[in-house]
XYZ file of C-alpha atoms in Angstrom:
151
model
C 20.012 139.987 -22.270
C 17.751 138.757 -25.077
C 19.843 135.599 -25.528
C 19.537 134.732 -21.845
C 15.741 135.104 -21.991
C 15.609 132.807 -25.043
C 17.742 130.208 -23.266
C 15.540 130.377 -20.192
C 12.404 130.017 -22.368
C 13.846 126.994 -24.098
C 14.825 125.409 -20.769
C 11.319 126.193 -19.387
C 9.629 124.538 -22.370
C 11.845 121.446 -21.999
C 11.113 121.229 -18.273
C 7.357 121.469 -18.877
C 7.589 118.782 -21.567
C 9.495 116.550 -19.213
C 7.008 117.174 -16.384
C 3.956 116.517 -18.614
C 5.165 114.116 -21.326
C 7.051 111.644 -19.174
C 4.087 110.792 -16.854
C 1.719 110.628 -19.867
C 3.987 108.068 -21.540
C 4.185 105.995 -18.381
C 0.386 106.130 -17.897
C -0.143 105.237 -21.577
C 2.140 102.200 -21.290
C 0.392 100.999 -18.139
C -3.024 101.372 -19.810
C -1.778 99.461 -22.883
C -0.440 96.500 -20.841
C -3.557 96.321 -18.653
C -5.823 96.244 -21.719
C -3.570 93.658 -23.363
C -3.852 91.367 -20.269
C -7.622 91.851 -20.085
C -8.619 91.445 -23.718
C -5.789 89.169 -25.027
C -4.724 87.017 -22.043
C -3.717 84.022 -24.214
C -1.268 85.860 -26.436
C 2.250 84.754 -25.570
C 5.570 85.134 -27.270
C 7.065 82.147 -29.045
C 9.782 81.872 -26.456
C 7.371 81.344 -23.547
C 5.421 78.418 -25.165
C 6.569 74.933 -24.230
C 7.419 72.364 -26.887
C 6.014 68.868 -26.233
C 7.317 65.549 -27.506
C 4.834 62.745 -26.744
C 3.902 59.273 -27.933
C 0.852 59.406 -30.172
C -1.274 57.544 -32.674
C -3.048 59.034 -35.716
C -6.702 58.331 -35.248
C -8.478 60.593 -37.720
C -7.767 62.668 -40.788
C -9.872 65.262 -42.549
C -9.609 67.736 -45.403
C -11.481 71.001 -45.850
C -11.777 72.969 -49.114
C -12.507 76.650 -49.150
C -13.744 78.256 -52.363
C -13.096 81.940 -52.928
C -15.053 84.484 -54.980
C -12.333 84.728 -57.628
C -12.612 81.012 -58.306
C -9.587 79.704 -56.414
C -9.803 76.850 -53.902
C -7.661 76.352 -50.824
C -7.329 72.940 -49.149
C -6.622 72.608 -45.429
C -5.494 69.333 -43.938
C -6.025 68.106 -40.332
C -4.871 65.067 -38.393
C -6.236 64.000 -35.017
C -3.813 62.278 -32.669
C -4.422 60.238 -29.559
C -1.675 61.227 -27.106
C -0.497 58.659 -24.582
C -3.785 56.739 -25.061
C -5.573 59.548 -23.084
C -5.920 62.882 -24.848
C -7.151 63.594 -28.338
C -5.804 66.620 -30.154
C -6.158 67.881 -33.783
C -3.547 69.851 -35.755
C -3.572 71.608 -39.104
C -0.772 69.995 -41.137
C 0.825 70.388 -44.560
C -0.352 68.390 -47.583
C 2.844 66.253 -47.562
C 2.423 65.456 -43.809
C -1.241 64.607 -44.447
C -0.294 62.158 -47.226
C 2.580 60.606 -45.250
C 0.569 59.730 -42.132
C -1.983 56.888 -42.265
C -4.682 55.907 -39.880
C -3.333 54.033 -36.827
C 0.287 55.123 -37.411
C 2.195 55.420 -34.105
C 5.118 57.668 -33.335
C 6.506 60.742 -31.566
C 4.411 63.898 -31.890
C 6.091 67.269 -31.442
C 4.024 70.406 -30.935
C 4.356 73.845 -29.478
C 1.267 75.292 -27.920
C -1.410 74.591 -30.528
C 1.100 74.473 -33.443
C 2.098 71.140 -35.023
C 5.839 70.664 -35.448
C 6.254 67.094 -36.723
C 5.191 63.476 -36.365
C 8.038 60.990 -36.429
C 6.460 57.634 -37.336
C 7.957 54.724 -35.388
C 5.335 52.102 -36.242
C 3.597 52.145 -39.601
C 0.048 50.844 -39.601
C -0.722 47.558 -41.394
C -4.376 48.479 -41.617
C -5.059 50.296 -44.874
C -8.742 50.996 -44.367
C -9.968 54.559 -44.066
C -11.801 53.878 -40.797
C -10.824 55.446 -37.531
C -10.335 54.421 -33.957
C -13.697 54.538 -32.240
C -13.160 57.056 -29.460
C -16.841 57.678 -28.834
C -18.177 54.181 -28.183
C -20.592 54.232 -31.110
C -19.342 50.975 -32.528
C -19.278 52.252 -36.136
C -17.263 54.850 -37.971
C -18.776 58.300 -38.119
C -20.779 59.517 -41.144
C -17.856 61.710 -42.145
C -15.520 58.668 -42.318
C -18.181 56.730 -44.241
C -18.223 59.530 -46.741
C -14.421 59.401 -46.950
C -14.518 55.738 -47.879
C -16.905 56.406 -50.803
C -14.578 58.834 -52.501
C-alpha cells in the first residue's frame, strides 16, 4: 500500500509540474520574443540579410587611430563608395583593402547589410591625387582631405 501511495505522489508532482511549468515556459518565450522585437528590431540572422553586387566608385578614404590606456594604438580604415552614381555609402575595410583601392577607382562592390565583402576593381584610376569627388557642391576638397594631402 505504501508503494502505491509513493507512485501516486510522484505522478501527482509530475502532473502539477506539467500544469504549471509548461505554461510558464510558453509565456516566458512569448515575453522574450516580444521584447526582442520591441528593443532590437534591426537584429537579423546572417541568412536573412541580402548580399548586393553593384557598380561603384571609390570617392573618399579615411583612417582613424584609437589610442588605449596601455599604450597600444588601433587603426581603423574606411572607404566611401558612390553606388550607381546615386547613393553614397561608407564601409570599414581591412588595411590591405584600404591600400589597394585608390580615389576614383571603379568596380563591383559586394556588401551584405552594412558589412563590406569586397571591391573588385574594373577600372583603375589614372588620377593619383588625394582629392575626392565633390559630392557636396562646395567646389573644393574638404578640410579633412586637405589635411590628408599634407601628410
